[in-house]
XYZ file of N, CA and C in Angstrom:
636
model
N 100.047 143.663 21.361
C 100.987 142.562 21.563
C 100.452 141.647 22.670
N 100.527 140.338 22.430
C 100.047 139.357 23.396
C 101.238 138.837 24.188
N 101.274 139.158 25.495
C 102.414 138.778 26.319
C 102.213 137.441 27.022
N 100.956 136.995 27.188
C 100.697 135.781 27.948
C 101.421 134.563 27.414
N 101.185 134.144 26.146
C 101.890 132.971 25.611
C 103.404 133.150 25.583
N 103.858 134.388 25.324
C 105.305 134.644 25.262
C 105.948 134.421 26.630
N 105.342 134.952 27.685
C 105.889 134.766 29.031
C 105.815 133.312 29.462
N 104.732 132.612 29.058
C 104.610 131.200 29.407
C 105.703 130.379 28.735
N 106.043 130.731 27.494
C 107.108 130.015 26.793
C 108.468 130.270 27.427
N 108.706 131.477 27.933
C 109.970 131.769 28.598
C 110.107 130.974 29.892
N 109.012 130.783 30.597
C 109.080 130.078 31.875
C 109.110 128.571 31.682
N 108.379 128.053 30.663
C 108.336 126.616 30.396
C 108.736 126.383 28.930
N 110.043 126.343 28.626
C 110.496 126.240 27.238
C 110.413 124.829 26.662
N 110.099 123.804 27.475
C 110.074 122.430 26.995
C 108.740 121.794 27.362
N 108.465 120.629 26.722
C 107.231 119.897 26.999
C 107.497 118.412 26.861
N 106.847 117.613 27.695
C 106.942 116.158 27.633
C 105.775 115.622 26.813
N 106.091 114.886 25.736
C 105.079 114.346 24.830
C 104.181 115.435 24.278
N 104.705 116.657 24.231
C 103.938 117.746 23.669
C 102.784 118.216 24.515
N 102.678 117.739 25.773
C 101.527 118.073 26.610
C 101.921 118.710 27.938
N 102.889 118.111 28.632
C 103.253 118.569 29.967
C 104.378 119.592 29.861
N 104.131 120.821 30.325
C 105.145 121.867 30.281
C 106.215 121.600 31.333
N 107.468 121.888 30.972
C 108.621 121.616 31.845
C 109.456 122.882 31.927
N 109.917 123.207 33.135
C 110.763 124.379 33.303
C 112.183 124.063 32.842
N 113.039 125.078 32.822
C 114.386 124.927 32.280
C 115.226 123.927 33.072
N 115.217 124.006 34.396
C 116.059 123.112 35.205
C 115.652 121.654 35.026
N 114.355 121.398 35.009
C 113.894 120.015 34.822
C 114.242 119.518 33.424
N 114.094 120.382 32.410
C 114.431 119.990 31.048
C 115.911 119.661 30.923
N 116.783 120.444 31.566
C 118.219 120.164 31.510
C 118.541 118.828 32.205
N 117.888 118.562 33.324
C 118.160 117.323 34.045
C 117.711 116.104 33.226
N 116.549 116.187 32.606
C 116.061 115.068 31.779
C 116.967 114.869 30.570
N 117.369 115.979 29.940
C 118.239 115.880 28.765
C 119.595 115.295 29.126
N 120.098 115.630 30.310
C 121.403 115.104 30.715
C 121.378 113.623 31.001
N 120.234 113.087 31.409
C 120.137 111.653 31.688
C 119.793 110.825 30.455
N 119.581 111.480 29.308
C 119.197 110.759 28.093
C 120.434 110.206 27.410
N 120.401 108.916 27.068
C 121.559 108.288 26.424
C 121.557 108.485 24.918
N 120.399 108.592 24.301
C 120.307 108.685 22.837
C 119.453 109.885 22.456
N 119.971 110.651 21.483
C 119.230 111.783 20.938
C 118.821 111.449 19.507
N 117.605 111.825 19.148
C 117.107 111.610 17.787
C 116.759 112.956 17.181
N 117.235 113.171 15.973
C 116.962 114.432 15.297
C 115.548 114.439 14.711
N 114.955 115.604 14.714
C 113.624 115.791 14.159
C 113.632 117.049 13.305
N 113.442 116.875 11.992
C 113.433 118.003 11.066
C 111.977 118.339 10.731
N 111.601 119.576 10.953
C 110.229 120.003 10.700
C 110.196 121.018 9.563
N 109.018 121.105 8.943
C 108.831 122.092 7.879
C 108.824 123.490 8.502
N 109.530 124.444 7.910
C 109.643 125.766 8.553
C 108.326 126.537 8.597
N 107.354 126.176 7.765
C 106.084 126.909 7.729
C 104.982 126.140 8.437
N 104.780 124.873 8.056
C 103.679 124.087 8.620
C 104.033 123.418 9.937
N 105.336 123.213 10.216
C 105.742 122.534 11.435
C 105.603 121.028 11.377
N 105.220 120.463 10.223
C 105.082 119.012 10.078
C 106.461 118.368 10.135
N 106.538 117.221 10.837
C 107.814 116.503 10.914
C 108.122 115.903 9.551
N 109.125 116.425 8.892
C 109.480 115.963 7.551
C 110.370 114.733 7.613
N 111.376 114.740 8.485
C 112.325 113.641 8.575
C 112.643 113.375 10.043
N 112.726 112.100 10.397
C 113.160 111.690 11.733
C 114.244 110.637 11.575
N 115.045 110.458 12.622
C 116.142 109.493 12.570
C 115.695 108.068 12.879
N 114.490 107.905 13.402
C 114.041 106.574 13.788
C 113.462 105.829 12.597
N 113.342 104.509 12.751
C 112.734 103.691 11.708
C 111.231 103.930 11.640
N 110.604 104.112 12.773
C 109.165 104.315 12.828
C 108.841 105.782 12.589
N 107.866 106.027 11.717
C 107.457 107.398 11.439
C 106.780 108.002 12.655
N 106.900 109.297 12.787
C 106.263 109.979 13.906
C 104.751 110.056 13.694
N 104.040 110.414 14.779
C 102.584 110.517 14.673
C 102.173 111.592 13.670
N 102.904 112.703 13.647
C 102.586 113.771 12.704
C 102.811 113.305 11.265
N 103.872 112.543 11.035
C 104.125 112.025 9.693
C 103.036 111.046 9.274
N 102.612 110.190 10.179
C 101.577 109.210 9.831
C 100.258 109.902 9.488
N 99.912 110.938 10.230
C 98.687 111.680 9.915
C 98.794 112.341 8.551
N 99.943 112.917 8.256
C 100.139 113.574 6.963
C 100.059 112.569 5.828
N 100.684 111.401 5.999
C 100.666 110.381 4.957
C 99.270 109.795 4.757
N 98.501 109.667 5.831
C 97.130 109.192 5.678
C 96.308 110.149 4.836
N 96.513 111.442 5.054
C 95.805 112.416 4.241
C 96.254 112.414 2.796
N 97.535 112.168 2.545
C 98.034 112.165 1.172
C 97.637 110.908 0.414
N 97.840 109.741 1.033
C 97.627 108.477 0.321
C 96.148 108.101 0.250
N 95.474 108.070 1.371
C 94.063 107.727 1.380
C 93.762 106.247 1.197
N 94.701 105.494 0.638
C 94.519 104.065 0.354
C 95.890 103.424 0.222
N 95.879 102.105 0.055
C 97.133 101.409 -0.241
C 97.645 101.871 -1.592
N 98.934 102.119 -1.679
C 99.525 102.643 -2.916
C 100.047 101.540 -3.815
N 99.656 100.273 -3.538
C 100.031 99.191 -4.437
C 99.288 99.298 -5.750
N 99.811 98.713 -6.830
C 99.162 98.815 -8.145
C 97.753 98.225 -8.124
N 96.755 99.066 -8.378
C 95.375 98.623 -8.458
C 94.712 98.307 -7.136
N 95.341 98.599 -6.015
C 94.771 98.274 -4.706
C 94.008 99.483 -4.170
N 92.856 99.220 -3.542
C 92.044 100.304 -3.000
C 91.745 100.123 -1.514
N 92.569 99.343 -0.811
C 92.362 99.175 0.619
C 92.666 100.470 1.352
N 91.932 100.721 2.418
C 92.089 101.954 3.176
C 93.452 102.000 3.863
N 93.913 103.225 4.133
C 95.189 103.382 4.845
C 95.089 102.821 6.262
N 93.882 102.720 6.805
C 93.721 102.180 8.150
C 94.052 100.686 8.185
N 94.095 100.037 7.018
C 94.441 98.621 6.940
C 95.785 98.438 6.227
N 96.620 99.464 6.243
C 97.901 99.415 5.531
C 99.030 99.807 6.470
N 100.254 99.413 6.080
C 101.463 99.742 6.839
C 102.149 100.945 6.206
N 102.859 101.700 7.039
C 103.718 102.766 6.525
C 105.053 102.136 6.150
N 105.367 102.144 4.873
C 106.554 101.459 4.363
C 107.559 102.464 3.829
N 108.852 102.120 3.958
C 109.921 102.914 3.352
C 110.058 102.511 1.878
N 109.936 103.474 0.990
C 110.121 103.174 -0.429
C 111.519 102.601 -0.662
N 112.522 103.276 -0.179
C 113.872 102.721 -0.125
C 114.087 102.216 1.291
N 114.451 100.948 1.420
C 114.524 100.299 2.731
C 115.369 101.100 3.715
N 114.894 101.151 4.946
C 115.631 101.837 6.010
C 116.982 101.176 6.245
N 117.016 99.842 6.138
C 118.277 99.124 6.326
C 119.271 99.432 5.217
N 118.779 99.837 4.066
C 119.666 100.169 2.949
C 119.996 101.635 2.846
N 119.686 102.396 3.888
C 120.023 103.826 3.884
C 118.845 104.741 3.612
N 117.639 104.182 3.454
C 116.469 105.020 3.225
C 116.092 105.808 4.461
N 115.699 107.045 4.276
C 115.369 107.925 5.391
C 113.887 107.818 5.742
N 113.593 108.095 6.997
C 112.190 108.160 7.432
C 111.697 109.566 7.180
N 111.455 109.847 5.915
C 111.023 111.165 5.487
C 109.767 111.029 4.648
N 109.016 112.107 4.540
C 107.761 112.062 3.804
C 107.965 111.683 2.343
N 109.105 112.012 1.791
C 109.392 111.663 0.406
C 109.883 110.244 0.218
N 109.950 109.442 1.312
C 110.408 108.059 1.210
C 109.456 107.109 1.941
N 108.220 107.553 2.173
C 107.235 106.738 2.875
C 105.960 106.658 2.059
N 105.282 105.521 2.157
C 103.983 105.348 1.528
C 103.230 104.249 2.253
N 101.936 104.163 2.056
C 101.116 103.136 2.683
C 100.987 101.923 1.754
N 101.235 100.741 2.306
C 101.069 99.481 1.577
C 100.338 98.501 2.481
N 99.343 97.809 1.908
C 98.693 96.755 2.672
C 99.667 95.585 2.842
N 99.303 94.620 3.663
C 100.228 93.534 3.980
C 100.609 92.731 2.730
N 99.652 92.477 1.853
C 99.966 91.692 0.649
C 100.890 92.459 -0.284
N 100.622 93.755 -0.511
C 101.501 94.550 -1.383
C 102.834 94.846 -0.709
N 102.834 94.913 0.617
C 104.088 95.079 1.349
C 104.999 93.869 1.102
N 104.412 92.675 1.189
C 105.197 91.474 0.903
C 105.570 91.371 -0.558
N 104.679 91.830 -1.448
C 104.984 91.821 -2.884
C 106.216 92.664 -3.185
N 106.338 93.784 -2.518
C 107.463 94.685 -2.769
C 108.780 94.099 -2.261
N 108.755 93.436 -1.105
C 109.999 92.983 -0.487
C 110.386 91.550 -0.875
N 109.430 90.746 -1.293
C 109.706 89.333 -1.506
C 109.672 88.909 -2.971
N 109.389 89.838 -3.856
C 109.348 89.506 -5.289
C 110.252 90.475 -6.046
N 110.218 90.366 -7.350
C 111.064 91.216 -8.194
C 110.380 92.522 -8.561
N 109.254 92.825 -7.952
C 108.637 94.126 -8.177
C 109.516 95.212 -7.570
N 109.621 96.340 -8.260
C 110.384 97.484 -7.756
C 109.517 98.722 -7.724
N 109.846 99.647 -6.848
C 109.077 100.888 -6.729
C 110.027 102.039 -6.439
N 109.726 103.161 -7.036
C 110.498 104.395 -6.838
C 109.516 105.517 -6.579
N 109.817 106.355 -5.584
C 108.931 107.476 -5.274
C 109.446 108.748 -5.934
N 108.573 109.365 -6.730
C 108.887 110.600 -7.422
C 108.349 111.784 -6.620
N 108.726 113.005 -6.990
C 108.196 114.172 -6.271
C 106.673 114.205 -6.298
N 106.095 114.728 -5.212
C 104.651 114.807 -5.119
C 103.988 113.526 -4.662
N 104.756 112.564 -4.145
C 104.182 111.314 -3.682
C 103.776 110.371 -4.794
N 104.246 110.584 -6.009
C 103.942 109.699 -7.139
C 104.850 108.475 -7.073
N 104.262 107.283 -7.193
C 105.029 106.037 -7.162
C 105.130 105.456 -8.562
N 106.340 105.048 -8.917
C 106.568 104.388 -10.214
C 106.943 102.936 -9.943
N 105.982 102.053 -10.207
C 106.192 100.624 -10.012
C 106.726 100.003 -11.292
N 107.597 99.019 -11.139
C 108.132 98.269 -12.272
C 107.912 96.791 -12.007
N 107.172 96.150 -12.902
C 106.858 94.731 -12.736
C 108.070 93.880 -13.094
N 108.055 92.578 -12.763
C 109.187 91.704 -13.125
C 109.444 91.611 -14.629
N 108.431 91.893 -15.463
C 108.633 91.839 -16.919
C 108.952 93.210 -17.501
N 109.141 94.208 -16.639
C 109.540 95.538 -17.097
C 108.414 96.509 -17.338
N 107.171 96.142 -17.048
C 106.054 97.059 -17.236
C 106.077 98.128 -16.150
N 105.887 99.391 -16.562
C 105.920 100.519 -15.639
C 104.486 100.968 -15.343
N 104.164 101.085 -14.066
C 102.842 101.524 -13.621
C 103.027 102.750 -12.741
N 102.348 103.840 -13.087
C 102.424 105.084 -12.333
C 101.200 105.175 -11.418
N 101.439 105.361 -10.134
C 100.358 105.504 -9.160
C 100.466 106.878 -8.524
N 99.410 107.693 -8.701
C 99.391 109.041 -8.142
C 98.494 109.094 -6.920
N 98.810 109.941 -5.955
C 97.924 110.078 -4.792
C 96.558 110.581 -5.228
N 95.485 110.082 -4.624
C 94.153 110.570 -5.001
C 93.990 112.024 -4.605
N 93.275 112.810 -5.399
C 93.075 114.221 -5.035
C 92.229 114.346 -3.785
N 92.594 115.253 -2.913
C 91.860 115.473 -1.662
C 91.253 116.867 -1.612
N 91.307 117.597 -2.691
C 90.758 118.947 -2.728
C 90.690 119.434 -4.160
N 90.288 120.662 -4.359
C 90.196 121.190 -5.727
C 91.566 121.334 -6.357
N 91.603 121.081 -7.646
C 92.829 121.270 -8.413
C 92.637 122.441 -9.358
N 93.592 123.339 -9.351
C 93.494 124.546 -10.150
C 94.372 124.391 -11.388
N 93.801 124.705 -12.515
C 94.522 124.650 -13.783
C 94.475 126.024 -14.439
N 95.444 126.280 -15.287
C 95.492 127.553 -15.998
C 94.418 127.580 -17.079
N 93.632 128.633 -17.094
C 92.616 128.801 -18.125
C 93.272 129.238 -19.424
N 92.731 128.779 -20.570
C 93.312 129.233 -21.841
C 93.149 130.734 -22.005
N 94.141 131.336 -22.565
C 94.104 132.782 -22.748
C 93.044 133.160 -23.771
N 92.217 134.126 -23.428
C 91.186 134.592 -24.354
C 91.807 135.510 -25.393
N 91.085 135.650 -26.510
C 91.591 136.523 -27.567
C 91.597 137.961 -27.076
N 92.631 138.708 -27.406
C 92.684 140.101 -26.949
C 91.542 140.907 -27.544
N 90.938 141.746 -26.735
C 89.848 142.584 -27.209
C 90.392 143.679 -28.114
N 89.648 143.986 -29.181
C 90.119 145.075 -30.061
C 90.098 146.395 -29.310
N 90.996 147.284 -29.644
C 91.026 148.584 -28.958
C 89.748 149.373 -29.214
N 89.325 150.101 -28.204
C 88.124 150.905 -28.343
C 88.373 152.064 -29.309
N 87.342 152.323 -30.155
C 87.445 153.408 -31.134
C 86.577 154.568 -30.665
N 87.083 155.745 -30.882
C 86.353 156.935 -30.473
C 85.224 157.235 -31.447
N 84.325 158.137 -31.038
C 83.213 158.528 -31.913
C 83.735 159.188 -33.185
N 84.807 159.959 -33.070
C 85.378 160.606 -34.260
C 85.895 159.569 -35.256
N 86.515 158.501 -34.756
C 87.002 157.457 -35.650
C 85.841 156.759 -36.350
N 84.741 156.499 -35.621
C 83.596 155.842 -36.250
C 82.958 156.723 -37.317
N 82.847 158.040 -37.053
C 82.293 158.952 -38.063
C 83.187 159.015 -39.291
N 84.495 158.990 -39.084
C 85.406 159.009 -40.221
C 85.257 157.744 -41.061
N 85.087 156.597 -40.403
C 84.886 155.358 -41.150
C 83.594 155.403 -41.955
N 82.539 156.001 -41.372
C 81.275 156.110 -42.106
C 81.432 156.996 -43.337
N 82.121 158.123 -43.186
C 82.331 159.020 -44.333
C 83.144 158.336 -45.424
N 84.161 157.574 -45.020
C 84.967 156.871 -46.018
C 84.158 155.792 -46.727
N 83.267 155.111 -46.012
C 82.446 154.089 -46.647
C 81.478 154.714 -47.640
N 80.883 155.870 -47.291
C 79.954 156.544 -48.209
C 80.696 157.048 -49.443
N 81.882 157.613 -49.230
C 82.662 158.098 -50.369
C 83.073 156.954 -51.282
N 83.421 155.803 -50.728
C 83.784 154.656 -51.541
C 82.593 154.155 -52.334
N 81.401 154.183 -51.711
C 80.188 153.744 -52.394
C 79.879 154.659 -53.568
N 80.024 155.988 -53.352
C 79.758 156.929 -54.429
C 80.808 156.826 -55.533
N 82.040 156.563 -55.177
C 83.086 156.427 -56.197
C 82.876 155.189 -57.064
N 82.434 154.109 -56.460
C 82.181 152.896 -57.250
C 80.960 153.045 -58.137
N 80.064 153.973 -57.837
C 78.861 154.188 -58.641
C 77.715 153.372 -58.104
N 76.570 154.037 -58.030
C 75.386 153.355 -57.525
C 74.454 152.909 -58.618
N 74.905 153.026 -59.916
C 74.053 152.606 -61.026
C 73.874 151.104 -60.978
N 72.685 150.687 -61.221
C 72.392 149.265 -61.229
C 72.222 148.670 -59.865
N 72.336 149.490 -58.842
C 72.178 148.998 -57.496
C 70.724 149.176 -57.090
N 70.079 148.116 -56.796
C 68.667 148.155 -56.416
C 68.574 148.491 -54.936
N 67.997 149.655 -54.677
C 67.848 150.085 -53.310
C 66.577 149.496 -52.718
N 66.525 149.285 -51.455
C 65.310 148.758 -50.839
C 64.176 149.744 -50.944
N 62.942 149.256 -51.019
C 61.793 150.185 -51.150
C 61.696 151.073 -49.931
N 61.296 152.334 -50.159
C 61.178 153.252 -49.022
C 60.030 152.830 -48.126
N 60.125 153.145 -46.868
C 59.037 152.810 -45.951
C 57.790 153.607 -46.274
N 56.610 153.062 -45.975
C 55.360 153.787 -46.275
C 55.293 155.120 -45.559
N 54.793 156.117 -46.310
C 54.606 157.436 -45.710
C 55.864 158.232 -45.560
N 57.004 157.763 -46.108
C 58.239 158.528 -45.983
C 58.223 159.700 -46.935
N 59.014 160.716 -46.624
C 59.022 161.935 -47.434
C 59.673 161.703 -48.774
N 60.553 160.707 -48.896
C 61.281 160.521 -50.141
C 60.720 159.388 -50.984
N 59.605 158.832 -50.610
C 59.015 157.769 -51.439
C 57.559 157.547 -51.114
N 56.692 158.556 -51.321
C 55.271 158.382 -51.037
C 54.645 157.507 -52.110
N 53.805 156.592 -51.739
C 53.118 155.711 -52.677
C 51.852 156.382 -53.220
N 51.480 156.005 -54.471
C 50.238 156.516 -55.063
C 49.058 155.873 -54.366
N 47.977 156.649 -54.190
C 46.806 156.063 -53.523
C 46.185 154.975 -54.369
N 45.786 153.904 -53.750
C 45.140 152.816 -54.465
C 43.686 153.182 -54.763
N 43.143 152.736 -55.946
C 41.740 153.089 -56.294
C 40.781 152.431 -55.304
N 39.716 153.217 -54.986
C 38.738 152.692 -54.068
C 37.792 151.743 -54.774
N 37.230 150.819 -54.036
C 36.244 149.909 -54.619
C 34.972 150.680 -54.971
N 34.310 150.290 -56.140
C 33.061 150.981 -56.516
C 31.967 150.697 -55.498
N 31.067 151.631 -55.332
C 30.001 151.421 -54.356
C 29.075 150.272 -54.769
N 28.498 149.639 -53.827
C 27.599 148.518 -54.135
C 26.307 149.033 -54.754
N 25.785 148.290 -55.779
C 24.514 148.743 -56.389
C 23.363 148.587 -55.414
N 22.361 149.496 -55.629
C 21.171 149.409 -54.802
C 20.248 148.286 -55.270
């Protein structure tokens, strides 16, 4: 058991900007002087900030979205996320949350296209965006893959059950009996191999000696 980090956490349960450790009394005093509290919902396994109450996404959310999007998510746009804004799919002013499922990267031109024209966009699970043009055309934009994708392999044909030596011998006996029952008359058997006991060939005549 590692006691060092555990004891350090008991003595300094809070941190300023995630860097400076603060003891309990100082943390209580700072919290008491704060006029506004903002909720922060994190993933229970990864610890990534999933939802925040503020309009601006947190640093952890922006890093996560950069890894997911990789580029502007506008239709046909390939500008880097470093030149794009983090936009709310459903406007924050209209009740949209600052959550990973309601954020995407848009460059300035596509950002204006979304807010100032009749283009519409809806975010589906997995970060998939469904754009709808003013004439009703639907365009699906998926996040680019950032790693290997695993697919189910087709099921192979089941292997036949293994047969024992006794079963194979029985099949051979049945095949021979069936052959004998059908009759072997008229069946041309292959010629016996040379020198075999059951088909010796007659000696060929020797050439006559050369005359003197």
